[in-house]
PDB file of C-alpha atoms in Angstrom:
ATOM      1  CA  MET A 507      -6.902 -15.015 -33.496  1.00 85.00           C
ATOM      2  CA  THR A 508      -8.731 -16.789 -29.543  1.00 96.00           C
ATOM      3  CA  LEU A 509      -8.204 -20.816 -28.929  1.00 98.00           C
ATOM      4  CA  VAL A 510     -10.804 -23.233 -28.527  1.00 98.00           C
ATOM      5  CA  GLY A 511     -10.222 -26.151 -26.832  1.00 98.00           C
ATOM      6  CA  PHE A 512     -12.181 -29.267 -25.291  1.00 99.00           C
ATOM      7  CA  HIS A 513     -13.003 -28.981 -21.028  1.00 98.00           C
ATOM      8  CA  CYS A 514     -11.894 -32.666 -19.576  1.00 98.00           C
ATOM      9  CA  SER A 515     -14.137 -33.404 -16.453  1.00 98.00           C
ATOM     10  CA  GLN A 516     -13.021 -35.928 -14.657  1.00 98.00           C
ATOM     11  CA  GLU A 517     -15.974 -35.787 -11.974  1.00 98.00           C
ATOM     12  CA  GLN A 518     -18.348 -36.921 -14.961  1.00 98.00           C
ATOM     13  CA  ILE A 519     -16.251 -39.309 -16.920  1.00 98.00           C
ATOM     14  CA  SER A 520     -14.340 -42.276 -16.694  1.00 98.00           C
ATOM     15  CA  PRO A 521     -11.021 -42.008 -17.049  1.00 98.00           C
ATOM     16  CA  LYS A 522     -10.780 -44.494 -19.307  1.00 98.00           C
ATOM     17  CA  GLN A 523     -13.708 -43.136 -21.509  1.00 98.00           C
ATOM     18  CA  LEU A 524     -12.145 -39.372 -20.873  1.00 98.00           C
ATOM     19  CA  LEU A 525      -9.431 -40.316 -22.684  1.00 98.00           C
ATOM     20  CA  ALA A 526     -11.105 -41.471 -25.293  1.00 98.00           C
ATOM     21  CA  ASP A 527     -12.874 -38.292 -25.635  1.00 99.00           C
ATOM     22  CA  VAL A 528     -10.217 -35.710 -25.767  1.00 98.00           C
ATOM     23  CA  GLN A 529      -8.154 -37.929 -28.426  1.00 98.00           C
ATOM     24  CA  HIS A 530     -11.749 -37.391 -30.512  1.00 98.00           C
ATOM     25  CA  ALA A 531     -11.685 -33.565 -30.233  1.00 98.00           C
ATOM     26  CA  GLU A 532      -8.401 -33.205 -31.272  1.00 98.00           C
ATOM     27  CA  ALA A 533      -9.397 -35.003 -34.549  1.00 98.00           C
ATOM     28  CA  ALA A 534     -12.554 -33.209 -34.450  1.00 98.00           C
ATOM     29  CA  GLY A 535     -10.350 -29.906 -34.631  1.00 98.00           C
ATOM     30  CA  PHE A 536     -10.984 -28.870 -30.936  1.00 98.00           C
ATOM     31  CA  ALA A 537      -6.530 -26.963 -30.384  1.00 98.00           C
ATOM     32  CA  ALA A 538      -6.179 -27.398 -27.213  1.00 98.00           C
ATOM     33  CA  ALA A 539      -7.750 -29.329 -23.867  1.00 98.00           C
ATOM     34  CA  MET A 540      -7.825 -28.989 -20.079  1.00 98.00           C
ATOM     35  CA  SER A 541      -9.012 -30.996 -17.418  1.00 98.00           C
ATOM     36  CA  SER A 542     -10.366 -30.237 -13.508  1.00 98.00           C
ATOM     37  CA  ASP A 543      -9.274 -32.489 -10.664  1.00 98.00           C
ATOM     38  CA  HIS A 544     -11.453 -33.182  -8.440  1.00 97.00           C
ATOM     39  CA  PHE A 545     -11.567 -35.888  -5.260  1.00 98.00           C
ATOM     40  CA  PHE A 546     -15.103 -35.968  -5.267  1.00 97.00           C
ATOM     41  CA  PRO A 547     -18.242 -35.204  -7.944  1.00 97.00           C
ATOM     42  CA  TRP A 548     -20.472 -32.515  -7.704  1.00 96.00           C
ATOM     43  CA  SER A 549     -23.429 -34.807  -7.509  1.00 96.00           C
ATOM     44  CA  VAL A 550     -23.582 -38.837  -6.952  1.00 97.00           C
ATOM     45  CA  ARG A 551     -25.361 -38.776 -10.494  1.00 96.00           C
ATOM     46  CA  GLN A 552     -21.901 -37.804 -12.137  1.00 97.00           C
ATOM     47  CA  GLY A 553     -20.409 -40.903 -10.480  1.00 97.00           C
ATOM     48  CA  HIS A 554     -16.735 -40.297 -11.442  1.00 98.00           C
ATOM     49  CA  SER A 555     -13.755 -38.926  -9.677  1.00 95.00           C
ATOM     50  CA  GLY A 556     -10.364 -39.939 -11.733  1.00 97.00           C
ATOM     51  CA  PHE A 557      -6.646 -38.716 -10.197  1.00 98.00           C
ATOM     52  CA  THR A 558      -5.520 -36.154 -12.587  1.00 98.00           C
ATOM     53  CA  PHE A 559      -2.050 -36.175 -12.839  1.00 98.00           C
ATOM     54  CA  SER A 560      -2.193 -40.466 -13.901  1.00 98.00           C
ATOM     55  CA  TRP A 561      -4.671 -39.518 -16.566  1.00 98.00           C
ATOM     56  CA  LEU A 562      -2.536 -36.471 -18.154  1.00 98.00           C
ATOM     57  CA  GLY A 563       0.078 -38.450 -18.566  1.00 98.00           C
ATOM     58  CA  ALA A 564      -1.719 -40.926 -20.978  1.00 98.00           C
ATOM     59  CA  ALA A 565      -3.874 -37.757 -22.578  1.00 98.00           C
ATOM     60  CA  LEU A 566      -0.603 -35.704 -23.546  1.00 98.00           C
ATOM     61  CA  ALA A 567       1.098 -39.156 -24.432  1.00 98.00           C
ATOM     62  CA  SER A 568      -1.841 -39.957 -26.856  1.00 98.00           C
ATOM     63  CA  THR A 569      -2.069 -36.254 -28.017  1.00 98.00           C
ATOM     64  CA  SER A 570      -0.490 -33.653 -29.511  1.00 98.00           C
ATOM     65  CA  PHE A 571      -1.830 -30.231 -28.732  1.00 98.00           C
ATOM     66  CA  PRO A 572      -1.639 -27.710 -25.772  1.00 98.00           C
ATOM     67  CA  MET A 573      -3.778 -29.708 -22.289  1.00 98.00           C
ATOM     68  CA  GLY A 574      -3.436 -28.091 -18.708  1.00 98.00           C
ATOM     69  CA  SER A 575      -5.186 -28.493 -15.582  1.00 98.00           C
ATOM     70  CA  VAL A 576      -6.631 -26.844 -12.331  1.00 98.00           C
ATOM     71  CA  CYS A 577      -4.927 -27.609  -9.213  1.00 98.00           C
ATOM     72  CA  ALA A 578      -5.560 -27.065  -5.084  1.00 98.00           C
ATOM     73  CA  PRO A 579      -1.685 -27.427  -3.839  1.00 98.00           C
ATOM     74  CA  GLY A 580      -1.541 -26.858   0.316  1.00 97.00           C
ATOM     75  CA  GLN A 581      -4.141 -29.779   1.675  1.00 97.00           C
ATOM     76  CA  ARG A 582      -4.723 -32.176  -0.491  1.00 98.00           C
ATOM     77  CA  TYR A 583      -1.724 -31.436  -2.308  1.00 98.00           C
ATOM     78  CA  HIS A 584       1.589 -30.411  -0.764  1.00 98.00           C
ATOM     79  CA  PRO A 585       3.045 -27.983  -2.801  1.00 98.00           C
ATOM     80  CA  ALA A 586       6.329 -29.657  -3.352  1.00 98.00           C
ATOM     81  CA  LEU A 587       4.794 -33.162  -4.457  1.00 98.00           C
ATOM     82  CA  VAL A 588       2.834 -30.100  -7.038  1.00 98.00           C
ATOM     83  CA  ALA A 589       5.949 -28.927  -7.886  1.00 98.00           C
ATOM     84  CA  GLN A 590       7.629 -32.395  -9.017  1.00 98.00           C
ATOM     85  CA  ALA A 591       4.542 -33.418 -11.114  1.00 98.00           C
ATOM     86  CA  THR A 592       3.780 -30.516 -12.767  1.00 98.00           C
ATOM     87  CA  ALA A 593       7.602 -30.090 -13.440  1.00 98.00           C
ATOM     88  CA  THR A 594       8.001 -33.790 -14.952  1.00 98.00           C
ATOM     89  CA  LEU A 595       4.912 -33.482 -17.585  1.00 98.00           C
ATOM     90  CA  GLY A 596       6.053 -30.431 -18.243  1.00 98.00           C
ATOM     91  CA  GLN A 597       9.407 -31.981 -18.400  1.00 98.00           C
ATOM     92  CA  MET A 598       8.069 -34.882 -20.699  1.00 98.00           C
ATOM     93  CA  PHE A 599       5.444 -32.858 -23.058  1.00 98.00           C
ATOM     94  CA  LYS A 600       8.027 -29.504 -24.133  1.00 97.00           C
ATOM     95  CA  ASP A 601       6.075 -26.465 -24.395  1.00 97.00           C
ATOM     96  CA  ARG A 602       2.459 -28.538 -24.025  1.00 98.00           C
ATOM     97  CA  TYR A 603       1.643 -28.014 -20.709  1.00 98.00           C
ATOM     98  CA  TRP A 604       0.114 -25.657 -18.058  1.00 98.00           C
ATOM     99  CA  VAL A 605      -1.879 -26.020 -14.393  1.00 98.00           C
ATOM    100  CA  ALA A 606      -3.968 -23.424 -13.317  1.00 98.00           C
ATOM    101  CA  LEU A 607      -3.440 -23.199  -9.180  1.00 98.00           C
ATOM    102  CA  GLY A 608      -6.637 -22.305  -7.360  1.00 98.00           C
ATOM    103  CA  ALA A 609      -7.705 -22.126  -3.371  1.00 97.00           C
ATOM    104  CA  GLY A 610      -9.753 -25.518  -3.381  1.00 96.00           C
ATOM    105  CA  GLN A 611     -13.466 -26.799  -2.418  1.00 97.00           C
ATOM    106  CA  ASN A 612     -13.953 -28.451   1.052  1.00 97.00           C
ATOM    107  CA  MET A 613     -15.530 -31.402  -1.168  1.00 97.00           C
ATOM    108  CA  ASN A 614     -12.084 -31.933  -2.285  1.00 97.00           C
ATOM    109  CA  GLU A 615      -9.452 -30.717   0.161  1.00 97.00           C
ATOM    110  CA  HIS A 616     -11.440 -32.153   3.282  1.00 97.00           C
ATOM    111  CA  VAL A 617     -10.170 -35.702   2.754  1.00 96.00           C
ATOM    112  CA  THR A 618      -7.127 -35.441   4.558  1.00 96.00           C
ATOM    113  CA  GLY A 619      -8.187 -35.091   7.775  1.00 97.00           C
ATOM    114  CA  ASP A 620      -7.092 -31.594   8.052  1.00 96.00           C
ATOM    115  CA  LYS A 621      -9.381 -29.134   8.789  1.00 96.00           C
ATOM    116  CA  TRP A 622     -11.114 -26.554   6.302  1.00 97.00           C
ATOM    117  CA  PRO A 623      -9.763 -23.211   6.492  1.00 96.00           C
ATOM    118  CA  ALA A 624     -11.269 -20.082   6.313  1.00 96.00           C
ATOM    119  CA  GLU A 625     -11.563 -18.096   3.177  1.00 96.00           C
ATOM    120  CA  GLU A 626      -8.567 -15.223   4.166  1.00 97.00           C
ATOM    121  CA  ASP A 627      -6.955 -18.931   5.343  1.00 97.00           C
ATOM    122  CA  ARG A 628      -6.974 -20.480   2.465  1.00 97.00           C
ATOM    123  CA  ARG A 629      -6.378 -17.683  -0.243  1.00 97.00           C
ATOM    124  CA  ARG A 630      -2.610 -16.983   2.057  1.00 98.00           C
ATOM    125  CA  ARG A 631      -2.560 -20.518   1.675  1.00 98.00           C
ATOM    126  CA  LEU A 632      -1.967 -20.686  -2.322  1.00 98.00           C
ATOM    127  CA  GLU A 633      -0.103 -17.379  -2.379  1.00 98.00           C
ATOM    128  CA  GLU A 634       2.816 -19.638  -0.347  1.00 98.00           C
ATOM    129  CA  CYS A 635       2.309 -22.626  -2.216  1.00 98.00           C
ATOM    130  CA  ALA A 636       2.666 -20.809  -5.355  1.00 98.00           C
ATOM    131  CA  ASP A 637       5.679 -19.153  -4.370  1.00 98.00           C
ATOM    132  CA  LEU A 638       6.764 -22.335  -3.647  1.00 98.00           C
ATOM    133  CA  ILE A 639       5.932 -24.627  -6.848  1.00 98.00           C
ATOM    134  CA  ALA A 640       8.035 -21.454  -8.625  1.00 98.00           C
ATOM    135  CA  ARG A 641      10.350 -21.814  -6.480  1.00 98.00           C
ATOM    136  CA  LEU A 642      11.168 -25.222  -6.828  1.00 98.00           C
ATOM    137  CA  HIS A 643      10.820 -24.839 -10.350  1.00 98.00           C
ATOM    138  CA  ALA A 644      13.103 -22.495 -10.883  1.00 98.00           C
ATOM    139  CA  GLY A 645      15.452 -25.303  -9.260  1.00 98.00           C
ATOM    140  CA  GLU A 646      15.753 -23.485  -5.416  1.00 98.00           C
ATOM    141  CA  TRP A 647      17.029 -26.050  -2.828  1.00 98.00           C
ATOM    142  CA  ILE A 648      14.105 -24.871  -0.438  1.00 97.00           C
ATOM    143  CA  SER A 649      13.521 -25.546   3.908  1.00 97.00           C
ATOM    144  CA  ARG A 650      10.799 -23.823   5.711  1.00 93.00           C
ATOM    145  CA  HIS A 651       9.225 -24.135   8.421  1.00 92.00           C
ATOM    146  CA  SER A 652       6.901 -20.978   8.967  1.00 89.00           C
ATOM    147  CA  GLY A 653       3.556 -20.161   6.968  1.00 93.00           C
ATOM    148  CA  TYR A 654       0.808 -22.641   6.026  1.00 96.00           C
ATOM    149  CA  THR A 655       3.196 -25.152   5.034  1.00 94.00           C
ATOM    150  CA  THR A 656       5.950 -26.842   6.875  1.00 96.00           C
ATOM    151  CA  VAL A 657       9.037 -28.128   3.330  1.00 97.00           C
ATOM    152  CA  GLU A 658      11.959 -30.348   4.392  1.00 97.00           C
ATOM    153  CA  ASP A 659      15.023 -30.235   2.179  1.00 97.00           C
ATOM    154  CA  ALA A 660      13.021 -29.791  -1.419  1.00 98.00           C
ATOM    155  CA  TYR A 661      14.599 -30.120  -4.540  1.00 98.00           C
ATOM    156  CA  LEU A 662      13.579 -30.730  -8.000  1.00 98.00           C
ATOM    157  CA  PHE A 663      16.385 -32.820  -9.958  1.00 98.00           C
ATOM    158  CA  ASP A 664      14.406 -33.271 -13.466  1.00 98.00           C
ATOM    159  CA  ARG A 665      12.858 -30.136 -14.743  1.00 98.00           C
ATOM    160  CA  PRO A 666      11.781 -28.865 -18.032  1.00 97.00           C
ATOM    161  CA  ASP A 667      13.888 -26.588 -19.667  1.00 95.00           C
ATOM    162  CA  GLU A 668      11.708 -23.377 -19.338  1.00 94.00           C
ATOM    163  CA  PRO A 669       9.703 -23.562 -16.337  1.00 96.00           C
ATOM    164  CA  VAL A 670       5.882 -24.687 -16.525  1.00 98.00           C
ATOM    165  CA  PRO A 671       3.457 -21.903 -16.621  1.00 98.00           C
ATOM    166  CA  LEU A 672       1.533 -21.068 -13.394  1.00 98.00           C
ATOM    167  CA  TYR A 673      -1.784 -19.738 -13.945  1.00 98.00           C
ATOM    168  CA  ALA A 674      -4.161 -18.636 -11.236  1.00 98.00           C
ATOM    169  CA  ALA A 675      -8.008 -20.300 -11.091  1.00 98.00           C
ATOM    170  CA  CYS A 676     -10.753 -16.996 -10.296  1.00 97.00           C
ATOM    171  CA  ILE A 677     -14.184 -16.864  -9.881  1.00 95.00           C
ATOM    172  CA  THR A 678     -14.222 -13.522  -7.491  1.00 96.00           C
ATOM    173  CA  ALA A 679     -13.173  -9.790  -9.074  1.00 97.00           C
ATOM    174  CA  ASP A 680     -11.307  -9.827  -6.013  1.00 97.00           C
ATOM    175  CA  SER A 681      -9.474 -13.035  -6.137  1.00 97.00           C
ATOM    176  CA  ALA A 682      -8.106 -12.161  -9.857  1.00 98.00           C
ATOM    177  CA  ARG A 683      -6.741  -8.440  -8.206  1.00 98.00           C
ATOM    178  CA  ARG A 684      -4.660 -10.952  -5.196  1.00 98.00           C
ATOM    179  CA  ALA A 685      -4.010 -13.345  -8.188  1.00 98.00           C
ATOM    180  CA  ALA A 686      -2.261 -10.988 -10.306  1.00 98.00           C
ATOM    181  CA  ARG A 687       0.428 -10.925  -7.842  1.00 97.00           C
ATOM    182  CA  TRP A 688       2.270 -13.476  -9.185  1.00 98.00           C
ATOM    183  CA  ALA A 689      -0.095 -15.328 -11.279  1.00 98.00           C
ATOM    184  CA  GLN A 690       1.254 -15.861 -15.495  1.00 98.00           C
ATOM    185  CA  GLY A 691      -1.788 -15.995 -16.162  1.00 98.00           C
ATOM    186  CA  MET A 692      -5.645 -16.434 -15.479  1.00 98.00           C
ATOM    187  CA  ILE A 693      -8.765 -18.442 -16.186  1.00 98.00           C
ATOM    188  CA  THR A 694     -12.417 -18.345 -14.811  1.00 98.00           C
ATOM    189  CA  VAL A 695     -15.095 -19.577 -15.426  1.00 98.00           C
ATOM    190  CA  ASN A 696     -18.467 -18.610 -17.074  1.00 97.00           C
ATOM    191  CA  GLN A 697     -21.105 -16.949 -15.102  1.00 95.00           C
ATOM    192  CA  PRO A 698     -24.988 -15.308 -14.808  1.00 94.00           C
ATOM    193  CA  ALA A 699     -25.422 -11.350 -16.220  1.00 93.00           C
ATOM    194  CA  ALA A 700     -21.584 -12.056 -18.178  1.00 94.00           C
ATOM    195  CA  ALA A 701     -19.416 -11.130 -14.128  1.00 96.00           C
ATOM    196  CA  HIS A 702     -17.227 -13.144 -15.614  1.00 97.00           C
ATOM    197  CA  ARG A 703     -16.006  -9.939 -17.553  1.00 98.00           C
ATOM    198  CA  GLU A 704     -15.771  -8.475 -14.373  1.00 98.00           C
ATOM    199  CA  THR A 705     -13.230 -11.048 -13.121  1.00 98.00           C
ATOM    200  CA  LEU A 706     -10.866 -10.377 -16.099  1.00 98.00           C
ATOM    201  CA  GLN A 707     -11.031  -6.365 -15.809  1.00 98.00           C
ATOM    202  CA  ALA A 708     -10.350  -6.748 -12.054  1.00 98.00           C
ATOM    203  CA  TYR A 709      -7.055  -9.321 -13.122  1.00 98.00           C
ATOM    204  CA  ARG A 710      -6.350  -7.202 -15.845  1.00 98.00           C
ATOM    205  CA  GLU A 711      -6.521  -3.708 -13.738  1.00 98.00           C
ATOM    206  CA  ALA A 712      -4.649  -4.906 -11.143  1.00 98.00           C
ATOM    207  CA  GLY A 713      -1.755  -5.762 -13.350  1.00 98.00           C
ATOM    208  CA  GLY A 714      -2.836  -9.539 -14.267  1.00 98.00           C
ATOM    209  CA  GLU A 715      -0.102 -10.649 -17.008  1.00 98.00           C
ATOM    210  CA  GLY A 716      -0.021 -13.453 -19.231  1.00 98.00           C
ATOM    211  CA  PRO A 717      -3.412 -15.532 -21.498  1.00 98.00           C
ATOM    212  CA  VAL A 718      -6.807 -15.207 -19.980  1.00 98.00           C
ATOM    213  CA  MET A 719      -8.952 -18.121 -20.482  1.00 98.00           C
ATOM    214  CA  LEU A 720     -12.429 -18.798 -20.062  1.00 98.00           C
ATOM    215  CA  GLN A 721     -14.395 -22.397 -19.507  1.00 98.00           C
ATOM    216  CA  ILE A 722     -17.637 -22.199 -20.329  1.00 98.00           C
ATOM    217  CA  HIS A 723     -19.924 -25.047 -19.075  1.00 98.00           C
ATOM    218  CA  LEU A 724     -22.857 -25.631 -21.906  1.00 98.00           C
ATOM    219  CA  SER A 725     -25.433 -28.361 -22.958  1.00 98.00           C
ATOM    220  CA  TRP A 726     -26.263 -28.941 -26.341  1.00 98.00           C
ATOM    221  CA  ALA A 727     -28.692 -31.564 -27.938  1.00 98.00           C
ATOM    222  CA  PRO A 728     -30.632 -32.088 -30.812  1.00 98.00           C
ATOM    223  CA  SER A 729     -33.826 -31.054 -28.832  1.00 98.00           C
ATOM    224  CA  GLN A 730     -33.979 -27.786 -27.143  1.00 98.00           C
ATOM    225  CA  GLN A 731     -35.905 -30.608 -24.366  1.00 98.00           C
ATOM    226  CA  GLN A 732     -32.899 -32.483 -24.475  1.00 98.00           C
ATOM    227  CA  ALA A 733     -30.322 -29.700 -24.153  1.00 98.00           C
ATOM    228  CA  GLU A 734     -31.916 -28.239 -20.372  1.00 98.00           C
ATOM    229  CA  GLU A 735     -32.848 -32.341 -19.462  1.00 98.00           C
ATOM    230  CA  ILE A 736     -29.224 -32.946 -19.780  1.00 98.00           C
ATOM    231  CA  ALA A 737     -28.088 -29.531 -18.409  1.00 98.00           C
ATOM    232  CA  TYR A 738     -30.671 -30.405 -15.194  1.00 98.00           C
ATOM    233  CA  HIS A 739     -29.547 -33.510 -14.895  1.00 97.00           C
ATOM    234  CA  GLN A 740     -25.978 -33.052 -14.500  1.00 97.00           C
ATOM    235  CA  TRP A 741     -25.483 -29.872 -13.543  1.00 96.00           C
ATOM    236  CA  LYS A 742     -27.956 -28.403 -11.356  1.00 95.00           C
ATOM    237  CA  THR A 743     -25.666 -28.581  -8.117  1.00 94.00           C
ATOM    238  CA  HIS A 744     -23.078 -26.214  -9.589  1.00 88.00           C
ATOM    239  CA  THR A 745     -25.792 -23.951  -9.201  1.00 89.00           C
ATOM    240  CA  PHE A 746     -24.346 -22.439  -5.763  1.00 89.00           C
ATOM    241  CA  GLY A 747     -22.102 -19.733  -5.361  1.00 83.00           C
ATOM    242  CA  PRO A 748     -19.852 -18.902  -1.903  1.00 84.00           C
ATOM    243  CA  PRO A 749     -19.980 -20.044   0.697  1.00 87.00           C
ATOM    244  CA  LEU A 750     -22.167 -23.039  -0.146  1.00 89.00           C
ATOM    245  CA  ASP A 751     -20.236 -24.548  -3.180  1.00 91.00           C
ATOM    246  CA  GLN A 752     -16.097 -23.737  -1.022  1.00 93.00           C
ATOM    247  CA  ASP A 753     -17.924 -25.080   1.826  1.00 96.00           C
ATOM    248  CA  LEU A 754     -20.102 -28.110   1.352  1.00 96.00           C
ATOM    249  CA  PRO A 755     -18.466 -31.319   2.096  1.00 96.00           C
ATOM    250  CA  THR A 756     -20.120 -34.576  -0.340  1.00 96.00           C
ATOM    251  CA  PRO A 757     -22.073 -35.423  -3.580  1.00 95.00           C
ATOM    252  CA  GLN A 758     -24.821 -36.165  -1.173  1.00 97.00           C
ATOM    253  CA  HIS A 759     -24.518 -32.773   0.447  1.00 96.00           C
ATOM    254  CA  PHE A 760     -24.970 -30.990  -3.184  1.00 96.00           C
ATOM    255  CA  ASP A 761     -27.524 -33.120  -3.729  1.00 94.00           C
ATOM    256  CA  THR A 762     -29.508 -32.111  -0.774  1.00 96.00           C
ATOM    257  CA  ALA A 763     -28.851 -28.733  -1.465  1.00 94.00           C
ATOM    258  CA  GLY A 764     -29.571 -28.552  -4.903  1.00 93.00           C
ATOM    259  CA  GLU A 765     -33.084 -31.119  -5.148  1.00 93.00           C
ATOM    260  CA  HIS A 766     -34.775 -27.600  -5.598  1.00 92.00           C
ATOM    261  CA  VAL A 767     -33.009 -25.677  -7.074  1.00 95.00           C
ATOM    262  CA  PRO A 768     -35.181 -25.060 -10.447  1.00 96.00           C
ATOM    263  CA  LEU A 769     -34.437 -24.837 -14.283  1.00 96.00           C
ATOM    264  CA  GLU A 770     -33.944 -21.527 -14.726  1.00 96.00           C
ATOM    265  CA  SER A 771     -31.023 -20.954 -11.955  1.00 95.00           C
ATOM    266  CA  VAL A 772     -29.272 -23.807 -13.848  1.00 96.00           C
ATOM    267  CA  LEU A 773     -29.484 -22.197 -17.628  1.00 96.00           C
ATOM    268  CA  GLU A 774     -28.150 -19.179 -15.661  1.00 95.00           C
ATOM    269  CA  GLY A 775     -25.095 -21.124 -15.976  1.00 94.00           C
ATOM    270  CA  ALA A 776     -25.290 -23.185 -18.105  1.00 97.00           C
ATOM    271  CA  TRP A 777     -25.568 -21.714 -21.602  1.00 98.00           C
ATOM    272  CA  THR A 778     -28.272 -24.556 -22.881  1.00 98.00           C
ATOM    273  CA  SER A 779     -29.197 -24.359 -26.618  1.00 98.00           C
ATOM    274  CA  SER A 780     -30.386 -27.064 -29.525  1.00 98.00           C
ATOM    275  CA  SER A 781     -29.344 -24.410 -32.090  1.00 98.00           C
ATOM    276  CA  LEU A 782     -25.130 -24.767 -32.795  1.00 98.00           C
ATOM    277  CA  ASP A 783     -25.722 -21.112 -34.067  1.00 98.00           C
ATOM    278  CA  ALA A 784     -26.835 -19.615 -30.917  1.00 98.00           C
ATOM    279  CA  HIS A 785     -23.789 -21.401 -29.377  1.00 98.00           C
ATOM    280  CA  THR A 786     -21.291 -19.771 -32.490  1.00 98.00           C
ATOM    281  CA  GLU A 787     -22.854 -16.489 -31.480  1.00 98.00           C
ATOM    282  CA  TRP A 788     -22.625 -16.887 -27.546  1.00 98.00           C
ATOM    283  CA  LEU A 789     -18.945 -18.144 -27.945  1.00 98.00           C
ATOM    284  CA  GLY A 790     -17.964 -15.383 -30.338  1.00 98.00           C
ATOM    285  CA  ALA A 791     -19.322 -13.173 -28.260  1.00 97.00           C
ATOM    286  CA  GLU A 792     -16.710 -14.165 -25.180  1.00 98.00           C
ATOM    287  CA  ALA A 793     -13.886 -14.517 -27.912  1.00 97.00           C
ATOM    288  CA  GLU A 794     -13.930 -11.086 -28.003  1.00 96.00           C
ATOM    289  CA  HIS A 795     -12.578 -10.396 -24.643  1.00 97.00           C
ATOM    290  CA  PHE A 796     -10.006 -13.717 -23.820  1.00 98.00           C
ATOM    291  CA  ASP A 797      -7.376 -15.307 -25.237  1.00 98.00           C
ATOM    292  CA  ALA A 798      -8.219 -19.025 -24.866  1.00 98.00           C
ATOM    293  CA  LEU A 799     -11.940 -20.865 -24.495  1.00 98.00           C
ATOM    294  CA  TYR A 800     -12.435 -24.073 -23.207  1.00 98.00           C
ATOM    295  CA  LEU A 801     -15.645 -25.536 -23.777  1.00 98.00           C
ATOM    296  CA  HIS A 802     -17.824 -27.971 -21.206  1.00 98.00           C
ATOM    297  CA  HIS A 803     -20.711 -29.636 -22.634  1.00 98.00           C
ATOM    298  CA  VAL A 804     -22.182 -30.515 -19.327  1.00 98.00           C
ATOM    299  CA  GLY A 805     -23.350 -34.215 -20.693  1.00 98.00           C
ATOM    300  CA  GLN A 806     -22.320 -37.614 -19.546  1.00 98.00           C
ATOM    301  CA  GLU A 807     -21.985 -38.273 -23.332  1.00 98.00           C
ATOM    302  CA  GLN A 808     -19.291 -36.287 -25.448  1.00 98.00           C
ATOM    303  CA  ALA A 809     -19.314 -38.148 -28.513  1.00 98.00           C
ATOM    304  CA  PRO A 810     -22.201 -36.181 -30.300  1.00 98.00           C
ATOM    305  CA  PHE A 811     -21.487 -32.406 -28.677  1.00 98.00           C
ATOM    306  CA  ILE A 812     -17.624 -33.051 -30.300  1.00 98.00           C
ATOM    307  CA  ASP A 813     -18.935 -34.283 -33.515  1.00 98.00           C
ATOM    308  CA  ALA A 814     -21.120 -31.111 -34.060  1.00 98.00           C
ATOM    309  CA  PHE A 815     -19.176 -28.483 -32.441  1.00 98.00           C
ATOM    310  CA  GLY A 816     -16.511 -29.613 -34.866  1.00 98.00           C
ATOM    311  CA  GLU A 817     -18.970 -29.553 -38.218  1.00 98.00           C
ATOM    312  CA  HIS A 818     -20.073 -26.770 -37.092  1.00 98.00           C
ATOM    313  CA  VAL A 819     -19.045 -24.109 -34.363  1.00 98.00           C
ATOM    314  CA  LEU A 820     -15.756 -24.664 -34.786  1.00 98.00           C
ATOM    315  CA  PRO A 821     -15.132 -23.523 -38.328  1.00 98.00           C
ATOM    316  CA  ALA A 822     -17.842 -20.616 -37.797  1.00 97.00           C
ATOM    317  CA  LEU A 823     -15.311 -19.363 -34.742  1.00 96.00           C
ATOM    318  CA  ALA A 824     -12.404 -19.643 -36.852  1.00 91.00           C
TER     319      ALA A 824
END
């Protein structure tokens, strides 16, 4: 049976409230959770950006289900620190934590003052970081002065008995094919015209192993008008594809770019309906292809969504 989890959107909800939301989600019947990791929100309207690794410690300590997070090592996070942070979570919460590594976005990474690299350099940097993190998790002592990242005498004294699973966060088929070389699983997001299934297919055809997971942006409310208003208010700046979504630097840039986005474009990327039966049908179709679905209600108030889906959608999917 496909696992159905709750997505924790750090960009949209304060850390304190999000902690209560993830506890609520477990009590309502969600089987797992995952968290984003942002320095900036997608829009000034969203208005939040808690520090994910701090939040994860509290969230894992106050729940009992498995949890993962995305992370972009190489610029904002040195890979040795990612290895240390993830190994600590893995040791404290045995078999409950995974991390999905991605190439990142300028909006989160430019804050270091380092130049935002070209796409090919970002992908090579990710592959290098994934290798370094895996080797540190395996107990190697590492010094490295070539490539994209300098490492000087790095070693992790505290590690879990089994290394934390290193998954890949992929959007395109090309990134999925490359990730198949190193990843132990993959997560992608729902896209218009079911392009996420092409990403899945590319990962498997390239020899990618491990679980395949889908994060699903959706909007639900008691009325169709409310559901559409929530989606448009919160998620219209998330409709851009590469290179725009990779290269814009601040929430203000995203808000300016999103001024004239039509509602129809938002609804292509965020599955929006007041019908719980419609959401159940959409999710059931994806459950045939993916090992786990992480549901992201794009509104800032999560409790009504959690209760409605916990009572009606999760039992139907099960």
